[in-house]
GROMACS .gro file of C-alpha atoms in nm:
model
  393
    1UNK     CA    1  -1.352   1.396   2.693
    2UNK     CA    2  -1.251   1.776   2.764
    3UNK     CA    3  -1.514   1.958   2.830
    4UNK     CA    4  -1.517   2.164   2.532
    5UNK     CA    5  -1.578   1.820   2.292
    6UNK     CA    6  -1.861   1.768   2.514
    7UNK     CA    7  -1.998   2.123   2.519
    8UNK     CA    8  -1.954   2.066   2.085
    9UNK     CA    9  -2.079   1.734   2.053
   10UNK     CA   10  -2.399   1.871   2.311
   11UNK     CA   11  -2.421   2.204   2.007
   12UNK     CA   12  -2.428   1.970   1.663
   13UNK     CA   13  -2.680   1.706   1.842
   14UNK     CA   14  -2.902   2.048   1.875
   15UNK     CA   15  -2.803   2.130   1.572
   16UNK     CA   16  -2.915   1.808   1.411
   17UNK     CA   17  -3.253   1.766   1.623
   18UNK     CA   18  -3.287   2.178   1.417
   19UNK     CA   19  -3.291   1.999   1.181
   20UNK     CA   20  -3.575   1.703   1.254
   21UNK     CA   21  -3.819   1.927   1.422
   22UNK     CA   22  -3.772   2.116   1.081
   23UNK     CA   23  -3.850   1.869   0.851
   24UNK     CA   24  -4.098   1.688   1.045
   25UNK     CA   25  -3.939   1.422   1.271
   26UNK     CA   26  -3.782   1.220   1.059
   27UNK     CA   27  -3.452   1.314   0.799
   28UNK     CA   28  -3.283   1.075   0.571
   29UNK     CA   29  -2.952   0.898   0.747
   30UNK     CA   30  -2.726   1.048   0.409
   31UNK     CA   31  -2.851   1.408   0.594
   32UNK     CA   32  -2.739   1.310   0.932
   33UNK     CA   33  -2.438   1.167   0.818
   34UNK     CA   34  -2.380   1.472   0.595
   35UNK     CA   35  -2.445   1.719   0.975
   36UNK     CA   36  -2.224   1.449   1.156
   37UNK     CA   37  -1.917   1.482   0.908
   38UNK     CA   38  -1.906   1.854   0.804
   39UNK     CA   39  -2.141   2.084   1.015
   40UNK     CA   40  -1.941   2.368   0.961
   41UNK     CA   41  -1.721   2.444   1.297
   42UNK     CA   42  -1.880   2.093   1.467
   43UNK     CA   43  -1.881   1.832   1.196
   44UNK     CA   44  -1.586   1.570   1.272
   45UNK     CA   45  -1.420   1.742   0.922
   46UNK     CA   46  -1.445   2.093   0.996
   47UNK     CA   47  -1.308   2.100   1.350
   48UNK     CA   48  -0.939   2.093   1.496
   49UNK     CA   49  -0.944   1.808   1.651
   50UNK     CA   50  -0.650   1.569   1.600
   51UNK     CA   51  -0.786   1.258   1.305
   52UNK     CA   52  -0.440   1.098   1.209
   53UNK     CA   53  -0.179   0.938   1.394
   54UNK     CA   54  -0.219   0.718   1.759
   55UNK     CA   55  -0.363   1.085   1.899
   56UNK     CA   56  -0.672   1.061   1.673
   57UNK     CA   57  -0.878   0.808   1.523
   58UNK     CA   58  -0.737   0.567   1.319
   59UNK     CA   59  -0.429   0.540   1.071
   60UNK     CA   60  -0.444   0.532   0.681
   61UNK     CA   61  -0.172   0.403   0.457
   62UNK     CA   62  -0.031   0.735   0.406
   63UNK     CA   63   0.048   0.730   0.780
   64UNK     CA   64   0.167   0.419   0.871
   65UNK     CA   65   0.474   0.399   0.639
   66UNK     CA   66   0.637   0.610   0.314
   67UNK     CA   67   0.651   0.298   0.149
   68UNK     CA   68   0.285   0.326   0.065
   69UNK     CA   69   0.283   0.662  -0.146
   70UNK     CA   70   0.632   0.532  -0.313
   71UNK     CA   71   0.532   0.192  -0.419
   72UNK     CA   72   0.123   0.423  -0.574
   73UNK     CA   73   0.501   0.682  -0.724
   74UNK     CA   74   0.592   0.381  -0.937
   75UNK     CA   75   0.242   0.365  -1.074
   76UNK     CA   76   0.188   0.684  -1.139
   77UNK     CA   77   0.530   0.783  -1.346
   78UNK     CA   78   0.506   0.611  -1.640
   79UNK     CA   79   0.129   0.764  -1.695
   80UNK     CA   80   0.359   1.121  -1.602
   81UNK     CA   81   0.625   1.058  -1.871
   82UNK     CA   82   0.301   0.961  -2.076
   83UNK     CA   83   0.164   1.345  -2.083
   84UNK     CA   84   0.460   1.525  -2.089
   85UNK     CA   85   0.597   1.337  -2.428
   86UNK     CA   86   0.172   1.443  -2.525
   87UNK     CA   87   0.217   1.728  -2.470
   88UNK     CA   88  -0.005   1.751  -2.204
   89UNK     CA   89  -0.014   1.916  -1.837
   90UNK     CA   90   0.148   1.713  -1.610
   91UNK     CA   91  -0.060   1.728  -1.308
   92UNK     CA   92  -0.197   1.555  -0.990
   93UNK     CA   93  -0.513   1.659  -0.801
   94UNK     CA   94  -0.580   1.477  -0.486
   95UNK     CA   95  -0.940   1.462  -0.313
   96UNK     CA   96  -0.911   1.448   0.121
   97UNK     CA   97  -0.535   1.506   0.137
   98UNK     CA   98  -0.563   1.452   0.511
   99UNK     CA   99  -0.262   1.561   0.681
  100UNK     CA  100  -0.062   1.569   0.343
  101UNK     CA  101   0.158   1.231   0.371
  102UNK     CA  102   0.087   1.144   0.096
  103UNK     CA  103   0.138   1.427  -0.117
  104UNK     CA  104   0.505   1.534   0.047
  105UNK     CA  105   0.554   1.113  -0.063
  106UNK     CA  106   0.514   1.133  -0.392
  107UNK     CA  107   0.616   1.500  -0.474
  108UNK     CA  108   0.922   1.371  -0.322
  109UNK     CA  109   0.947   0.994  -0.482
  110UNK     CA  110   0.848   1.130  -0.811
  111UNK     CA  111   1.097   1.377  -0.801
  112UNK     CA  112   1.402   1.133  -0.700
  113UNK     CA  113   1.249   0.887  -0.972
  114UNK     CA  114   1.292   1.169  -1.245
  115UNK     CA  115   0.871   1.219  -1.322
  116UNK     CA  116   0.760   1.521  -1.424
  117UNK     CA  117   0.516   1.679  -1.233
  118UNK     CA  118   0.477   2.016  -1.230
  119UNK     CA  119   0.144   2.108  -1.053
  120UNK     CA  120   0.006   1.875  -0.761
  121UNK     CA  121  -0.320   1.982  -0.634
  122UNK     CA  122  -0.509   1.986  -0.380
  123UNK     CA  123  -0.878   1.987  -0.335
  124UNK     CA  124  -1.018   1.975   0.100
  125UNK     CA  125  -1.369   2.039   0.167
  126UNK     CA  126  -1.210   2.085   0.573
  127UNK     CA  127  -1.017   2.411   0.602
  128UNK     CA  128  -0.810   2.281   0.960
  129UNK     CA  129  -0.686   2.024   0.729
  130UNK     CA  130  -0.613   2.243   0.443
  131UNK     CA  131  -0.433   2.519   0.727
  132UNK     CA  132  -0.223   2.178   0.832
  133UNK     CA  133  -0.143   2.029   0.419
  134UNK     CA  134  -0.031   2.398   0.379
  135UNK     CA  135   0.181   2.392   0.629
  136UNK     CA  136   0.349   2.121   0.577
  137UNK     CA  137   0.402   2.103   0.238
  138UNK     CA  138   0.562   2.431   0.212
  139UNK     CA  139   0.857   2.335   0.454
  140UNK     CA  140   0.876   2.030   0.286
  141UNK     CA  141   0.932   2.219  -0.105
  142UNK     CA  142   1.125   2.459   0.099
  143UNK     CA  143   1.411   2.158   0.253
  144UNK     CA  144   1.399   1.960  -0.085
  145UNK     CA  145   1.397   2.231  -0.282
  146UNK     CA  146   1.115   2.125  -0.533
  147UNK     CA  147   0.996   2.294  -0.899
  148UNK     CA  148   0.627   2.101  -0.853
  149UNK     CA  149   0.399   2.392  -0.783
  150UNK     CA  150   0.151   2.339  -0.502
  151UNK     CA  151  -0.168   2.500  -0.523
  152UNK     CA  152  -0.552   2.454  -0.347
  153UNK     CA  153  -0.847   2.428  -0.556
  154UNK     CA  154  -1.253   2.545  -0.403
  155UNK     CA  155  -1.329   2.312  -0.734
  156UNK     CA  156  -1.319   2.039  -0.929
  157UNK     CA  157  -1.208   2.191  -1.283
  158UNK     CA  158  -1.356   2.103  -1.556
  159UNK     CA  159  -1.177   1.895  -1.865
  160UNK     CA  160  -0.962   1.794  -1.615
  161UNK     CA  161  -0.629   1.666  -1.793
  162UNK     CA  162  -0.362   1.438  -1.535
  163UNK     CA  163  -0.404   1.174  -1.204
  164UNK     CA  164  -0.632   1.229  -1.002
  165UNK     CA  165  -0.608   1.029  -0.679
  166UNK     CA  166  -0.844   0.983  -0.364
  167UNK     CA  167  -0.698   0.799  -0.098
  168UNK     CA  168  -1.024   0.642   0.197
  169UNK     CA  169  -1.286   0.945   0.010
  170UNK     CA  170  -1.542   0.796  -0.053
  171UNK     CA  171  -1.627   0.582   0.236
  172UNK     CA  172  -1.675   0.951   0.370
  173UNK     CA  173  -1.955   1.051   0.134
  174UNK     CA  174  -2.285   0.995   0.283
  175UNK     CA  175  -2.559   0.703   0.193
  176UNK     CA  176  -2.875   0.663   0.295
  177UNK     CA  177  -2.950   0.308   0.482
  178UNK     CA  178  -3.199   0.067   0.390
  179UNK     CA  179  -3.438  -0.194   0.526
  180UNK     CA  180  -3.614  -0.500   0.420
  181UNK     CA  181  -4.025  -0.538   0.594
  182UNK     CA  182  -4.201  -0.735   0.434
  183UNK     CA  183  -4.073  -0.767   0.161
  184UNK     CA  184  -4.025  -0.395   0.071
  185UNK     CA  185  -3.693  -0.134   0.106
  186UNK     CA  186  -3.742   0.127   0.338
  187UNK     CA  187  -3.537   0.472   0.439
  188UNK     CA  188  -3.406   0.440   0.764
  189UNK     CA  189  -3.370   0.760   0.885
  190UNK     CA  190  -3.308   1.006   1.197
  191UNK     CA  191  -3.633   1.083   1.452
  192UNK     CA  192  -3.609   1.166   1.803
  193UNK     CA  193  -3.727   0.966   2.065
  194UNK     CA  194  -3.730   1.116   2.491
  195UNK     CA  195  -3.462   1.338   2.328
  196UNK     CA  196  -3.221   1.095   2.221
  197UNK     CA  197  -3.160   1.093   1.817
  198UNK     CA  198  -3.327   0.736   1.708
  199UNK     CA  199  -3.346   0.542   1.376
  200UNK     CA  200  -3.654   0.589   1.230
  201UNK     CA  201  -3.751   0.432   0.905
  202UNK     CA  202  -3.945   0.649   0.668
  203UNK     CA  203  -4.090   0.620   0.345
  204UNK     CA  204  -4.027   0.318   0.083
  205UNK     CA  205  -3.732   0.339  -0.173
  206UNK     CA  206  -3.811   0.403  -0.535
  207UNK     CA  207  -3.715   0.090  -0.733
  208UNK     CA  208  -3.469   0.241  -0.995
  209UNK     CA  209  -3.268   0.410  -0.667
  210UNK     CA  210  -3.256   0.015  -0.584
  211UNK     CA  211  -2.923  -0.198  -0.724
  212UNK     CA  212  -3.045  -0.538  -0.877
  213UNK     CA  213  -2.844  -0.742  -0.608
  214UNK     CA  214  -3.140  -0.553  -0.402
  215UNK     CA  215  -3.442  -0.612  -0.668
  216UNK     CA  216  -3.477  -1.017  -0.571
  217UNK     CA  217  -3.642  -0.948  -0.190
  218UNK     CA  218  -3.631  -1.316  -0.159
  219UNK     CA  219  -3.275  -1.322  -0.099
  220UNK     CA  220  -3.288  -1.137   0.154
  221UNK     CA  221  -3.389  -1.200   0.503
  222UNK     CA  222  -3.671  -0.964   0.689
  223UNK     CA  223  -3.516  -0.677   0.851
  224UNK     CA  224  -3.201  -0.713   0.626
  225UNK     CA  225  -3.057  -0.383   0.626
  226UNK     CA  226  -2.747  -0.280   0.408
  227UNK     CA  227  -2.699   0.125   0.256
  228UNK     CA  228  -2.698   0.276  -0.100
  229UNK     CA  229  -2.481   0.548  -0.239
  230UNK     CA  230  -2.656   0.749  -0.468
  231UNK     CA  231  -2.388   0.973  -0.345
  232UNK     CA  232  -2.095   0.895  -0.410
  233UNK     CA  233  -2.153   0.741  -0.732
  234UNK     CA  234  -2.269   1.119  -0.794
  235UNK     CA  235  -1.952   1.251  -0.724
  236UNK     CA  236  -1.717   0.941  -0.900
  237UNK     CA  237  -1.987   1.102  -1.267
  238UNK     CA  238  -1.876   1.487  -1.135
  239UNK     CA  239  -1.551   1.351  -1.150
  240UNK     CA  240  -1.519   1.104  -1.459
  241UNK     CA  241  -1.729   1.399  -1.630
  242UNK     CA  242  -1.475   1.646  -1.571
  243UNK     CA  243  -1.145   1.446  -1.612
  244UNK     CA  244  -1.089   1.477  -2.017
  245UNK     CA  245  -0.773   1.347  -2.026
  246UNK     CA  246  -0.587   1.095  -1.795
  247UNK     CA  247  -0.658   0.845  -1.432
  248UNK     CA  248  -0.829   0.837  -1.176
  249UNK     CA  249  -0.723   0.605  -0.900
  250UNK     CA  250  -0.868   0.565  -0.576
  251UNK     CA  251  -0.810   0.333  -0.248
  252UNK     CA  252  -1.063   0.259   0.008
  253UNK     CA  253  -1.233  -0.040   0.260
  254UNK     CA  254  -1.535  -0.207   0.048
  255UNK     CA  255  -1.707  -0.509  -0.188
  256UNK     CA  256  -1.814  -0.508  -0.531
  257UNK     CA  257  -2.220  -0.539  -0.548
  258UNK     CA  258  -2.258  -0.965  -0.427
  259UNK     CA  259  -2.010  -0.949  -0.161
  260UNK     CA  260  -2.195  -0.600  -0.044
  261UNK     CA  261  -2.520  -0.712  -0.109
  262UNK     CA  262  -2.431  -1.056   0.037
  263UNK     CA  263  -2.760  -1.236   0.236
  264UNK     CA  264  -2.528  -1.335   0.581
  265UNK     CA  265  -2.380  -0.919   0.580
  266UNK     CA  266  -2.724  -0.832   0.748
  267UNK     CA  267  -2.622  -0.516   0.927
  268UNK     CA  268  -2.436  -0.286   0.676
  269UNK     CA  269  -2.134  -0.167   0.724
  270UNK     CA  270  -2.168   0.147   0.911
  271UNK     CA  271  -1.892   0.230   1.167
  272UNK     CA  272  -1.776   0.493   1.377
  273UNK     CA  273  -1.391   0.538   1.416
  274UNK     CA  274  -1.312   0.688   1.795
  275UNK     CA  275  -0.918   0.667   1.869
  276UNK     CA  276  -0.876   0.327   1.737
  277UNK     CA  277  -1.185   0.144   1.866
  278UNK     CA  278  -1.525   0.072   1.589
  279UNK     CA  279  -1.819   0.144   1.730
  280UNK     CA  280  -2.137   0.013   1.559
  281UNK     CA  281  -2.383   0.310   1.688
  282UNK     CA  282  -2.380   0.549   1.451
  283UNK     CA  283  -2.554   0.785   1.784
  284UNK     CA  284  -2.227   0.802   1.934
  285UNK     CA  285  -2.089   1.099   2.027
  286UNK     CA  286  -2.146   1.259   1.641
  287UNK     CA  287  -1.916   1.521   1.583
  288UNK     CA  288  -1.641   1.352   1.772
  289UNK     CA  289  -1.603   1.119   1.565
  290UNK     CA  290  -1.546   0.969   1.244
  291UNK     CA  291  -1.872   0.786   1.062
  292UNK     CA  292  -1.811   0.580   0.729
  293UNK     CA  293  -1.979   0.339   0.525
  294UNK     CA  294  -1.772   0.058   0.311
  295UNK     CA  295  -1.761   0.148  -0.115
  296UNK     CA  296  -1.982  -0.083  -0.309
  297UNK     CA  297  -1.758  -0.060  -0.591
  298UNK     CA  298  -1.954  -0.241  -0.848
  299UNK     CA  299  -2.185   0.122  -0.842
  300UNK     CA  300  -1.903   0.310  -0.906
  301UNK     CA  301  -1.741   0.195  -1.232
  302UNK     CA  302  -2.035   0.105  -1.371
  303UNK     CA  303  -2.102   0.548  -1.255
  304UNK     CA  304  -1.719   0.572  -1.410
  305UNK     CA  305  -1.837   0.331  -1.759
  306UNK     CA  306  -2.158   0.566  -1.792
  307UNK     CA  307  -1.946   0.913  -1.779
  308UNK     CA  308  -1.740   0.791  -2.018
  309UNK     CA  309  -1.444   0.592  -1.844
  310UNK     CA  310  -1.276   0.354  -2.112
  311UNK     CA  311  -1.045   0.111  -1.916
  312UNK     CA  312  -1.142   0.001  -1.517
  313UNK     CA  313  -0.972  -0.167  -1.265
  314UNK     CA  314  -1.014  -0.299  -0.913
  315UNK     CA  315  -0.821  -0.536  -0.688
  316UNK     CA  316  -0.732  -0.609  -0.343
  317UNK     CA  317  -0.458  -0.358  -0.185
  318UNK     CA  318  -0.196  -0.621  -0.121
  319UNK     CA  319  -0.191  -0.766  -0.510
  320UNK     CA  320  -0.139  -0.380  -0.637
  321UNK     CA  321   0.110  -0.315  -0.415
  322UNK     CA  322   0.327  -0.625  -0.434
  323UNK     CA  323   0.323  -0.605  -0.825
  324UNK     CA  324   0.391  -0.240  -0.790
  325UNK     CA  325   0.739  -0.361  -0.561
  326UNK     CA  326   0.707  -0.284  -0.245
  327UNK     CA  327   0.863  -0.536  -0.170
  328UNK     CA  328   1.184  -0.397  -0.306
  329UNK     CA  329   1.121  -0.026  -0.210
  330UNK     CA  330   1.103  -0.203   0.152
  331UNK     CA  331   1.490  -0.388   0.086
  332UNK     CA  332   1.621  -0.038  -0.013
  333UNK     CA  333   1.466   0.141   0.233
  334UNK     CA  334   1.594  -0.083   0.531
  335UNK     CA  335   1.828  -0.419   0.557
  336UNK     CA  336   1.634  -0.789   0.675
  337UNK     CA  337   1.953  -0.876   0.826
  338UNK     CA  338   1.939  -0.572   1.084
  339UNK     CA  339   1.649  -0.643   1.306
  340UNK     CA  340   1.570  -0.340   1.521
  341UNK     CA  341   1.606  -0.147   1.114
  342UNK     CA  342   1.444  -0.344   0.967
  343UNK     CA  343   1.160  -0.469   1.173
  344UNK     CA  344   0.911  -0.128   1.237
  345UNK     CA  345   0.908  -0.219   0.795
  346UNK     CA  346   0.825  -0.500   0.794
  347UNK     CA  347   0.511  -0.406   1.106
  348UNK     CA  348   0.422  -0.189   0.823
  349UNK     CA  349   0.439  -0.431   0.516
  350UNK     CA  350   0.235  -0.696   0.748
  351UNK     CA  351  -0.038  -0.404   0.840
  352UNK     CA  352  -0.083  -0.293   0.453
  353UNK     CA  353  -0.058  -0.640   0.310
  354UNK     CA  354  -0.255  -0.916   0.493
  355UNK     CA  355  -0.547  -1.027   0.424
  356UNK     CA  356  -0.618  -1.005   0.817
  357UNK     CA  357  -0.521  -0.686   0.798
  358UNK     CA  358  -0.592  -0.442   0.483
  359UNK     CA  359  -0.470  -0.647   0.197
  360UNK     CA  360  -0.774  -0.748   0.162
  361UNK     CA  361  -1.115  -0.540   0.252
  362UNK     CA  362  -0.904  -0.205   0.129
  363UNK     CA  363  -0.878  -0.236  -0.338
  364UNK     CA  364  -0.800   0.012  -0.526
  365UNK     CA  365  -0.989   0.080  -0.808
  366UNK     CA  366  -0.803   0.309  -1.143
  367UNK     CA  367  -0.998   0.426  -1.450
  368UNK     CA  368  -0.898   0.657  -1.770
  369UNK     CA  369  -1.042   0.878  -1.956
  370UNK     CA  370  -0.874   0.922  -2.356
  371UNK     CA  371  -0.519   0.830  -2.256
  372UNK     CA  372  -0.502   0.575  -2.531
  373UNK     CA  373  -0.465   0.840  -2.799
  374UNK     CA  374  -0.165   0.958  -2.594
  375UNK     CA  375  -0.049   0.647  -2.433
  376UNK     CA  376  -0.010   0.271  -2.556
  377UNK     CA  377  -0.225   0.116  -2.290
  378UNK     CA  378  -0.385  -0.197  -2.400
  379UNK     CA  379  -0.755  -0.293  -2.351
  380UNK     CA  380  -0.728  -0.302  -1.970
  381UNK     CA  381  -0.472  -0.107  -1.765
  382UNK     CA  382  -0.203  -0.352  -1.753
  383UNK     CA  383   0.083  -0.088  -1.903
  384UNK     CA  384   0.139   0.080  -1.550
  385UNK     CA  385   0.279  -0.107  -1.240
  386UNK     CA  386  -0.006  -0.244  -1.001
  387UNK     CA  387  -0.275  -0.252  -1.253
  388UNK     CA  388  -0.183  -0.565  -1.395
  389UNK     CA  389  -0.319  -0.863  -1.138
  390UNK     CA  390  -0.659  -1.007  -1.186
  391UNK     CA  391  -0.941  -0.760  -1.225
  392UNK     CA  392  -1.231  -0.793  -0.960
  393UNK     CA  393  -1.422  -0.594  -1.184
   0.00000   0.00000   0.00000
């Protein structure tokens, strides 16, 4: 670790401790997570350290292989054609676009498929990542002579029409940590003990904050610890309310409620990622590490329904990619009879599809609003490639 990195994490810890002192010696875990990830100049997503690839802390699916984005393009193309035929905007808005690799692959593949795409917009809260995206995509647009206009927005548009994408966004929204003690749920927050950031128990969790699966405390052992996600659900509600007509498509790791709140999942799902290592201590080098929680998809889907979503879908990533044609795309990308050429492709497929890797843990979640007026969708989303498998909602 460099001296500047050590100084930055120490300065962030000072800010967190000051916040705790101002708040009477305790802050909710969601406040801590928000500061660790997004404090200007010091938070993980607000500073300029490498995050993706071998030099960073983790590798996302778009960085792993262009096959991921190319397969998503096959899913989106029919939707874009339907919007065009209805005289509506052909537009994609991507949240948290990382390095811009997924956007680059999507625009290029959709161009090759002849799918209409007038605008590709970004909503990125990290100034550093926004600059990287702008540089990368300006070069790609010049190289490939794209007609798609690129834009970076400051806020979610009202009455948005088009497609919204979010790859590994929900896991980075702050969560609340709660613990079961003597039959009651209590917030777990952060305090300071001997100048060190430590877990500290707060007040009792209001009953109306608790998912249905946590209402019967007899199902769980003493000190069972888990997360609830009011911030993620609020984000989904805002987004779904702002989507007037179109499709939301998201990829992230997580479980439906009956799996997320399983009695044997006693320590929750919080995880720290640092230089391709997974660490369970959320107080390890704050600001220098990614801090995430798995997504509880049942709550997300219920929130989307409350905000007007009219068709929803959840399945694992492997099923989506296979049904949307990733195998055919892989065969187009390389010759299986040429091991040297096809081995990197095969390794990427293994990572994306294997149940032991990303294939089962990562889910695809989608919903539509008001598309049936313009697009002959069935009661589900099976008309779109990749969204016709078993719906796990």
